Amino acid sequence: MDGSKSEQLKLADDLEGFLNQINSQDYPIPQSVREFLEAGIRQARGQAEWYEELQESIRKQENLH
């Protein structure tokens, strides 16, 4: 995984799908596990935004030279 925006968004979507699958079960998961997965989703989406901003910054720098 190189950390690209699309890979981070896929990771977030996968984690979200996993959490939704768990939520659809009759057996409740511990709150700490739910919070851990939700934090992973937020982090992956944040990394995707950061990566996009980084790429934009690089493009701007290249255009200046």
PDB file of C-alpha atoms in Angstrom:
ATOM      1  CA  MET A   1       0.000   0.000   0.000  1.00  0.00           C
ATOM      2  CA  ASP A   2       1.548   3.317  -1.014  1.00  0.00           C
ATOM      3  CA  GLY A   3      -0.929   5.502   0.856  1.00  0.00           C
ATOM      4  CA  SER A   4      -2.604   6.933  -2.225  1.00  0.00           C
ATOM      5  CA  LYS A   5      -5.967   8.612  -1.905  1.00  0.00           C
ATOM      6  CA  SER A   6      -7.801   5.777  -3.645  1.00  0.00           C
ATOM      7  CA  GLU A   7      -6.155   3.153  -1.431  1.00  0.00           C
ATOM      8  CA  GLN A   8      -7.010   5.076   1.732  1.00  0.00           C
ATOM      9  CA  LEU A   9     -10.617   5.532   0.602  1.00  0.00           C
ATOM     10  CA  LYS A  10     -10.840   1.811  -0.211  1.00  0.00           C
ATOM     11  CA  LEU A  11      -9.508   0.994   3.249  1.00  0.00           C
ATOM     12  CA  ALA A  12     -12.087   3.301   4.837  1.00  0.00           C
ATOM     13  CA  ASP A  13     -14.863   1.751   2.746  1.00  0.00           C
ATOM     14  CA  ASP A  14     -13.698  -1.765   3.652  1.00  0.00           C
ATOM     15  CA  LEU A  15     -13.607  -0.933   7.357  1.00  0.00           C
ATOM     16  CA  GLU A  16     -17.011   0.700   7.127  1.00  0.00           C
ATOM     17  CA  GLY A  17     -18.411  -2.354   5.336  1.00  0.00           C
ATOM     18  CA  PHE A  18     -16.933  -4.619   7.993  1.00  0.00           C
ATOM     19  CA  LEU A  19     -18.439  -2.494  10.760  1.00  0.00           C
ATOM     20  CA  ASN A  20     -21.830  -2.533   9.026  1.00  0.00           C
ATOM     21  CA  GLN A  21     -21.617  -6.296   8.638  1.00  0.00           C
ATOM     22  CA  ILE A  22     -20.839  -6.671  12.339  1.00  0.00           C
ATOM     23  CA  ASN A  23     -23.694  -4.323  13.251  1.00  0.00           C
ATOM     24  CA  SER A  24     -26.126  -6.477  11.286  1.00  0.00           C
ATOM     25  CA  GLN A  25     -25.355  -9.503  13.484  1.00  0.00           C
ATOM     26  CA  ASP A  26     -27.380 -10.366  16.553  1.00  0.00           C
ATOM     27  CA  TYR A  27     -24.262 -10.473  18.719  1.00  0.00           C
ATOM     28  CA  PRO A  28     -23.280  -6.982  19.901  1.00  0.00           C
ATOM     29  CA  ILE A  29     -19.622  -6.032  19.676  1.00  0.00           C
ATOM     30  CA  PRO A  30     -17.854  -4.266  22.541  1.00  0.00           C
ATOM     31  CA  GLN A  31     -17.963  -0.475  22.383  1.00  0.00           C
ATOM     32  CA  SER A  32     -14.151  -0.349  22.347  1.00  0.00           C
ATOM     33  CA  VAL A  33     -14.051  -2.455  19.162  1.00  0.00           C
ATOM     34  CA  ARG A  34     -16.670  -0.244  17.514  1.00  0.00           C
ATOM     35  CA  GLU A  35     -14.716   2.875  18.484  1.00  0.00           C
ATOM     36  CA  PHE A  36     -11.488   1.338  17.185  1.00  0.00           C
ATOM     37  CA  LEU A  37     -13.046   0.601  13.789  1.00  0.00           C
ATOM     38  CA  GLU A  38     -14.650   4.042  13.612  1.00  0.00           C
ATOM     39  CA  ALA A  39     -11.286   5.644  14.429  1.00  0.00           C
ATOM     40  CA  GLY A  40      -9.671   3.616  11.649  1.00  0.00           C
ATOM     41  CA  ILE A  41     -12.317   4.810   9.209  1.00  0.00           C
ATOM     42  CA  ARG A  42     -11.770   8.454  10.220  1.00  0.00           C
ATOM     43  CA  GLN A  43      -8.007   8.075  10.004  1.00  0.00           C
ATOM     44  CA  ALA A  44      -8.108   6.497   6.544  1.00  0.00           C
ATOM     45  CA  ARG A  45     -10.418   9.237   5.239  1.00  0.00           C
ATOM     46  CA  GLY A  46      -8.163  11.872   6.815  1.00  0.00           C
ATOM     47  CA  GLN A  47      -5.107  10.300   5.170  1.00  0.00           C
ATOM     48  CA  ALA A  48      -6.907  10.397   1.816  1.00  0.00           C
ATOM     49  CA  GLU A  49      -7.586  14.119   2.246  1.00  0.00           C
ATOM     50  CA  TRP A  50      -3.977  14.724   3.325  1.00  0.00           C
ATOM     51  CA  TYR A  51      -2.691  12.812   0.287  1.00  0.00           C
ATOM     52  CA  GLU A  52      -4.888  14.860  -2.032  1.00  0.00           C
ATOM     53  CA  GLU A  53      -3.624  18.109  -0.464  1.00  0.00           C
ATOM     54  CA  LEU A  54      -0.037  16.900  -0.774  1.00  0.00           C
ATOM     55  CA  GLN A  55      -0.494  16.079  -4.450  1.00  0.00           C
ATOM     56  CA  GLU A  56      -2.043  19.495  -5.087  1.00  0.00           C
ATOM     57  CA  SER A  57       0.863  21.193  -3.315  1.00  0.00           C
ATOM     58  CA  ILE A  58       3.364  19.234  -5.395  1.00  0.00           C
ATOM     59  CA  ARG A  59       1.556  20.204  -8.612  1.00  0.00           C
ATOM     60  CA  LYS A  60       1.617  23.871  -7.604  1.00  0.00           C
ATOM     61  CA  GLN A  61       5.338  23.703  -6.824  1.00  0.00           C
ATOM     62  CA  GLU A  62       6.028  22.054 -10.174  1.00  0.00           C
ATOM     63  CA  ASN A  63       4.077  24.778 -11.964  1.00  0.00           C
ATOM     64  CA  LEU A  64       6.216  27.450 -10.288  1.00  0.00           C
ATOM     65  CA  HIS A  65       9.419  25.980 -11.708  1.00  0.00           C
TER      66      HIS A  65
END
